[in-house]
PDB file of C-alpha atoms in Angstrom:
ATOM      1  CA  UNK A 188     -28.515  30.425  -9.691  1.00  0.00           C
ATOM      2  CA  UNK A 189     -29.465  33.303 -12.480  1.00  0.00           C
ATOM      3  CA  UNK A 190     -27.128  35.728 -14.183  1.00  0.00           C
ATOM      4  CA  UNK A 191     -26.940  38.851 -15.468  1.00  0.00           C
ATOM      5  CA  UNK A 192     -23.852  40.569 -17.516  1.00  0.00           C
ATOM      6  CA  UNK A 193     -22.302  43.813 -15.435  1.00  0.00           C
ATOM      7  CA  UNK A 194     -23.618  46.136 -17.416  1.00  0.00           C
ATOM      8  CA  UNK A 195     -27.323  45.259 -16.666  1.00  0.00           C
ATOM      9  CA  UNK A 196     -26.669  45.215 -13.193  1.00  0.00           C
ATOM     10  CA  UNK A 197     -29.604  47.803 -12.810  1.00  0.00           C
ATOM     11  CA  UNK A 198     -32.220  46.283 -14.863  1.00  0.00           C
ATOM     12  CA  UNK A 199     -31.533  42.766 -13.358  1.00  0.00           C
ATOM     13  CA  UNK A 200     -32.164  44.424  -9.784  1.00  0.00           C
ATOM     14  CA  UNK A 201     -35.253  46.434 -10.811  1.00  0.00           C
ATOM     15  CA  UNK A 202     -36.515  42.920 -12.438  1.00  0.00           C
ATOM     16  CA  UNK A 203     -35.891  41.583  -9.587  1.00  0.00           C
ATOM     17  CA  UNK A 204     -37.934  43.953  -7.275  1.00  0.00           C
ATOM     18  CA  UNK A 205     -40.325  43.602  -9.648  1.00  0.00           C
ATOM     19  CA  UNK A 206     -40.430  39.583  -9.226  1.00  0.00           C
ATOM     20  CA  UNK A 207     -40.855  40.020  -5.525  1.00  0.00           C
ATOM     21  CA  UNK A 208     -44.221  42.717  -6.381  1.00  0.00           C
ATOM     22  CA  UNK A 209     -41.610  45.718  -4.792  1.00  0.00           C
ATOM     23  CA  UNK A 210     -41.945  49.282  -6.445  1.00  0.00           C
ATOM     24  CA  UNK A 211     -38.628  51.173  -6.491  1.00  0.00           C
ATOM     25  CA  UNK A 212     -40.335  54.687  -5.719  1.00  0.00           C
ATOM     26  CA  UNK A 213     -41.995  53.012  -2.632  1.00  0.00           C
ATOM     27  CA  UNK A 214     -39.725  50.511  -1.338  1.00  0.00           C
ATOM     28  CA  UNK A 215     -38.869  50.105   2.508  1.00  0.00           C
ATOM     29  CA  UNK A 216     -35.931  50.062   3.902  1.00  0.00           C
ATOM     30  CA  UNK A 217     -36.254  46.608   5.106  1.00  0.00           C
ATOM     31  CA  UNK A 218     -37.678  45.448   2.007  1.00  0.00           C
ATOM     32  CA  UNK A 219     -34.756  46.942   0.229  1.00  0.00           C
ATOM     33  CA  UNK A 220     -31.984  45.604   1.978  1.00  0.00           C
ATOM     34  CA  UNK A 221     -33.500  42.271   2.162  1.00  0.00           C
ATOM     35  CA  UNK A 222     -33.798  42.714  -2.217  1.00  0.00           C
ATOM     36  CA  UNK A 223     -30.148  43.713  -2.125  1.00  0.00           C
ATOM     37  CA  UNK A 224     -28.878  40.427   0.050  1.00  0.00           C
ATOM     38  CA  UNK A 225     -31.122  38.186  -1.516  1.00  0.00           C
ATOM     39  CA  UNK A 226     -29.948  39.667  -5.091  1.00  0.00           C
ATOM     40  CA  UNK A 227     -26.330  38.727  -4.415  1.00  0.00           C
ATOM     41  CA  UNK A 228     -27.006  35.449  -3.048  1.00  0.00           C
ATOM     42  CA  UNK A 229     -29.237  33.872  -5.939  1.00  0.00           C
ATOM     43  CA  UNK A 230     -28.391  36.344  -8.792  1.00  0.00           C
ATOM     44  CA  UNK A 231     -24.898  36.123 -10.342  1.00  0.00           C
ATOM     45  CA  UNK A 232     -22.465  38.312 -12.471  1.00  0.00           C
ATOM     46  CA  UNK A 233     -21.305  36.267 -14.745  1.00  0.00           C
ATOM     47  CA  UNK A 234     -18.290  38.576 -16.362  1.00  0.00           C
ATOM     48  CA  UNK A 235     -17.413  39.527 -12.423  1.00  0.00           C
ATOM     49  CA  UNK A 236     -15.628  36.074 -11.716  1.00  0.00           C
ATOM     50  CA  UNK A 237     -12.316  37.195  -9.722  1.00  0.00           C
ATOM     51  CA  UNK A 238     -11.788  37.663  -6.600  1.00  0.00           C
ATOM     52  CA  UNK A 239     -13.622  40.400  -4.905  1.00  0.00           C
ATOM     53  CA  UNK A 240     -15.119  41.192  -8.065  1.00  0.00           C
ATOM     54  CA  UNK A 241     -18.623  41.367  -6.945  1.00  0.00           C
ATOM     55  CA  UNK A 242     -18.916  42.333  -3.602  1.00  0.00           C
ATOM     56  CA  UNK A 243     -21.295  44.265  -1.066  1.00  0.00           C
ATOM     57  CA  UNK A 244     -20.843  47.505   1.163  1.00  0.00           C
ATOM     58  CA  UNK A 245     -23.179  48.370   4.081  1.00  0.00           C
ATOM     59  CA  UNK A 246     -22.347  52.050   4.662  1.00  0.00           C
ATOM     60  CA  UNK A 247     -24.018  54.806   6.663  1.00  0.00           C
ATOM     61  CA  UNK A 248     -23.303  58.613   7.827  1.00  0.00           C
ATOM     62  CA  UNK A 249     -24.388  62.113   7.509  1.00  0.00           C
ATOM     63  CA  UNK A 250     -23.601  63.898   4.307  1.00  0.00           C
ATOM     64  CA  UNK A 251     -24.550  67.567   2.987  1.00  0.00           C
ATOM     65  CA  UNK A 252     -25.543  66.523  -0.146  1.00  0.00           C
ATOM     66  CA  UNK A 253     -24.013  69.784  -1.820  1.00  0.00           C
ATOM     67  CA  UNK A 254     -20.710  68.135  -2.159  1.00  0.00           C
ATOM     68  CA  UNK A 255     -22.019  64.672  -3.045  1.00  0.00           C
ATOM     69  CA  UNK A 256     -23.626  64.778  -6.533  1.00  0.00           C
ATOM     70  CA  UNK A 257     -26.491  62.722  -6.305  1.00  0.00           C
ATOM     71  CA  UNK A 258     -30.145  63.160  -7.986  1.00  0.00           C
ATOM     72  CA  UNK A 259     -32.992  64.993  -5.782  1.00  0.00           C
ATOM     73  CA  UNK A 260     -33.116  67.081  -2.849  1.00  0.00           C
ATOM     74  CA  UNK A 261     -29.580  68.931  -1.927  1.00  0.00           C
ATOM     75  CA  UNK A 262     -28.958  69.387   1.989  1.00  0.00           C
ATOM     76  CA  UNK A 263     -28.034  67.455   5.005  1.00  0.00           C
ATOM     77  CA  UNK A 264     -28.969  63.811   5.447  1.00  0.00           C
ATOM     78  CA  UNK A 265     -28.434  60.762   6.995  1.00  0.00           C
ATOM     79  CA  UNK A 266     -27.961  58.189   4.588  1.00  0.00           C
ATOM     80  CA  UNK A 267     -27.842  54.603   4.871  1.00  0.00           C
ATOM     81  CA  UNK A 268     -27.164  52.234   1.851  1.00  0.00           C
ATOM     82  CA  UNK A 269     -26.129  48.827   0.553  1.00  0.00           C
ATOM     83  CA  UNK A 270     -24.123  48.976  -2.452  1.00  0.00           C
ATOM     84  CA  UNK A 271     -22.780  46.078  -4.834  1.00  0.00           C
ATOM     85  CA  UNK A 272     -19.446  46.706  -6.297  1.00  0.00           C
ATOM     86  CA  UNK A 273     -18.943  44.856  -9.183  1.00  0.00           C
ATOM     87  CA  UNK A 274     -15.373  44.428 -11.353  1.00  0.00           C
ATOM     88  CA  UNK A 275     -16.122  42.672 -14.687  1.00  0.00           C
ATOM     89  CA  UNK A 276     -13.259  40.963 -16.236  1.00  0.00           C
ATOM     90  CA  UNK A 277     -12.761  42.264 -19.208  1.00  0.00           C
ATOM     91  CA  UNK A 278     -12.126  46.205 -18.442  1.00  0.00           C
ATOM     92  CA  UNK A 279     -12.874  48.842 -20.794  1.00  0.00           C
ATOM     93  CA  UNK A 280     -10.755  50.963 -18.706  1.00  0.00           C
ATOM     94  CA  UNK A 281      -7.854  50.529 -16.304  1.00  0.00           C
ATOM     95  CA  UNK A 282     -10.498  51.427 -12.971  1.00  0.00           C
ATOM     96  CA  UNK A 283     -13.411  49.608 -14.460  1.00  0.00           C
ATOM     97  CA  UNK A 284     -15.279  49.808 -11.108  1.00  0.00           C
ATOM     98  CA  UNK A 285     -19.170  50.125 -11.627  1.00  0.00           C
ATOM     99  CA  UNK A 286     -21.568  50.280  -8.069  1.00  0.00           C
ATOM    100  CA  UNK A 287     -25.569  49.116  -8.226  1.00  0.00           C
ATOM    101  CA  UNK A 288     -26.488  52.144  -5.305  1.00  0.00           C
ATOM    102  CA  UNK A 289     -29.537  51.448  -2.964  1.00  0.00           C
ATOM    103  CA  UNK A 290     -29.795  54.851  -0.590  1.00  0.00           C
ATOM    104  CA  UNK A 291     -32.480  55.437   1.966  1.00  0.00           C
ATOM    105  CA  UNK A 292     -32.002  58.917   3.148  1.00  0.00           C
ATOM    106  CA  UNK A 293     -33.603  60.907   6.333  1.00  0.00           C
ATOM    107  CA  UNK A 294     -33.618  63.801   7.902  1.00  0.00           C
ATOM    108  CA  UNK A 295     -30.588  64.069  10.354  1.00  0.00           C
ATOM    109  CA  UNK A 296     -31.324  63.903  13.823  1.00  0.00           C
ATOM    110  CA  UNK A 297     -29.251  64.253  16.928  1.00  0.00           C
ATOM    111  CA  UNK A 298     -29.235  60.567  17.309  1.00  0.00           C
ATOM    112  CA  UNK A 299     -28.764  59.615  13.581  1.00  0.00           C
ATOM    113  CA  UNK A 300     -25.959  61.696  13.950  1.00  0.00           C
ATOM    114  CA  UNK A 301     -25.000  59.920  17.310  1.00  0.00           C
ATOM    115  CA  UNK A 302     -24.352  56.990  14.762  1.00  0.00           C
ATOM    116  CA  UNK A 303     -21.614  58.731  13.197  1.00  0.00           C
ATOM    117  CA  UNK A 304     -20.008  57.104   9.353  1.00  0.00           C
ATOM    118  CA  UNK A 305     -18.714  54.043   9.051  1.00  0.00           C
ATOM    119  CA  UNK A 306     -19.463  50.398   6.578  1.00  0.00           C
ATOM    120  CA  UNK A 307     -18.522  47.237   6.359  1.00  0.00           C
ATOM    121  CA  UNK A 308     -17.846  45.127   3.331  1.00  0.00           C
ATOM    122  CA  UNK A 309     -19.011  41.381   2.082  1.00  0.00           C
ATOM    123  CA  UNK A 310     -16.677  39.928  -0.127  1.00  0.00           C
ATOM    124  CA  UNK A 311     -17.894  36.694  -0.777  1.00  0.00           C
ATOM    125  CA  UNK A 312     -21.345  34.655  -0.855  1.00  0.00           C
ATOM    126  CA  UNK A 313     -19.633  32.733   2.114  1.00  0.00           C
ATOM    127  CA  UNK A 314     -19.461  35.833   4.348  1.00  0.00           C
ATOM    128  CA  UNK A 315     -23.374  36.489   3.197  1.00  0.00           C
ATOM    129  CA  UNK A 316     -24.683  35.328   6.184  1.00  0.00           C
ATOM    130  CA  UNK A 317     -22.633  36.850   9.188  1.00  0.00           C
ATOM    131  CA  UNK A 318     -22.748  40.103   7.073  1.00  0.00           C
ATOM    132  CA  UNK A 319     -26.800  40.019   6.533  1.00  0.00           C
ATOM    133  CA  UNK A 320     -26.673  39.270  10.312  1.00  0.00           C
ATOM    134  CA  UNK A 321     -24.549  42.364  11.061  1.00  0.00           C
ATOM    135  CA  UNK A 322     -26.439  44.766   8.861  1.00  0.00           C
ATOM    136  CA  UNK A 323     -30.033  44.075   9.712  1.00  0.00           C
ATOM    137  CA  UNK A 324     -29.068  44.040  13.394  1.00  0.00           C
ATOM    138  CA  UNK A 325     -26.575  46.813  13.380  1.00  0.00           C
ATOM    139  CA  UNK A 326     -27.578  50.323  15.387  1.00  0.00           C
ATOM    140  CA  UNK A 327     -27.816  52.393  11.691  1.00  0.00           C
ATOM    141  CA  UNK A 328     -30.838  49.541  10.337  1.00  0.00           C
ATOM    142  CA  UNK A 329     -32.677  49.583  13.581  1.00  0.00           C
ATOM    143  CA  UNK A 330     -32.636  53.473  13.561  1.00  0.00           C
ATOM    144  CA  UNK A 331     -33.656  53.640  10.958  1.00  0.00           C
ATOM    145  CA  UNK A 332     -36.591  51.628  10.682  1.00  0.00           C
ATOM    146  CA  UNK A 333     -39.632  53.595  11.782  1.00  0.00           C
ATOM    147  CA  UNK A 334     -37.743  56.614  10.710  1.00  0.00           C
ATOM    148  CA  UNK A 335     -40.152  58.770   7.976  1.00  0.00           C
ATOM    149  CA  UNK A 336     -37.819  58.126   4.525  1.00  0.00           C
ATOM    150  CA  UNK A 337     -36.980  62.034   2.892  1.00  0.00           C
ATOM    151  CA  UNK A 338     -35.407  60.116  -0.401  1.00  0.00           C
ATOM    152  CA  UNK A 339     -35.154  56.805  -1.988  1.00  0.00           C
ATOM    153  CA  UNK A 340     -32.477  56.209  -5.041  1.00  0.00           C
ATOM    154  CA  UNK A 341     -31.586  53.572  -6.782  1.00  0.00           C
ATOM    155  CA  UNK A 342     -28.445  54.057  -9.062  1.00  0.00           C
ATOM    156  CA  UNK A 343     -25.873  52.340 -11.394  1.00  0.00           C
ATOM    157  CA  UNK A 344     -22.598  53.930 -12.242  1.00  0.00           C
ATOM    158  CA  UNK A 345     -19.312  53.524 -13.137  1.00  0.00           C
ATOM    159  CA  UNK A 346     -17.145  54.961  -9.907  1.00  0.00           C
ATOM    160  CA  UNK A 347     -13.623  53.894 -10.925  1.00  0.00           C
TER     161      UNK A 347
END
């Protein structure tokens, strides 16, 4: 298994996307959840040892992007992403909490709204395969699929 230190969380993932011939601006949404999983099972953290101190969230809803600062288009969307939460050891500050972002956004139809908001959390390589199970067979992934994408960000910041 590789590593990468916290901090270059991003650049690990975008190297790894790279490694697998993806391109961030044109990257599916299967192709980027399957990145994400695959990321967490093969690449490590090394300064995110403790318990739940690298973990995943599978989270979906619809958001008006006015109140949630986030770059490109403002407005209502349906967003569904995979996030890895990562704690490193050694904090800088008391709520050292830093979040590696993957969001696939779309334009918010009755039955993307239907789906309502709502996630689900991995916290350890041994729940990695019920919890790849459960997100690329859940009702928000499937929706999704053949669904035009309006926005595609990847993003790295500190959230705690």
């Amino acid at each position: 298994m590789s590593t990468f230190e916290q901090r270059q969380a991003l650049e690990a993932f975008r190297t790894f996307l790279g490694g697998r011939g993806l391109i961030e601006a044109t990257l599916s949404l299967p192709d980027g959840f399957e990145a994400m999983l695959d990321f967490y099972a093969t690449v490590q953290a090394s300064d995110c040892t403790a318990e739940d101190a690298d973990m995943l969230l599978f989270q979906w809803g619809t958001y008006d992007r006015a109140y949630l600062p986030r770059g490109g288009e403002t407005g209502v969307f349906f967003d569904i992403n995979l996030m890895r939460q990562l704690i490193p050891d050694v904090q800088e500050e008391d709520d050292d909490i830093w979040q590696l972002e993957l969001n696939f956004a779309f334009e918010p139809t009755d039955s993307l709204r239907a789906l309502g908001r709502n996630g689900r959390w991995c916290h350890s390589l041994q729940q990695l395969h019920e919890f790849r199970n459960y997100v690329l067979t859940s009702a928000p992934f499937t929706a999704c699929g053949n669904v035009i994408i309006r926005q595609r960000t990847l993003e790295y910041q500190c959230v705690g």
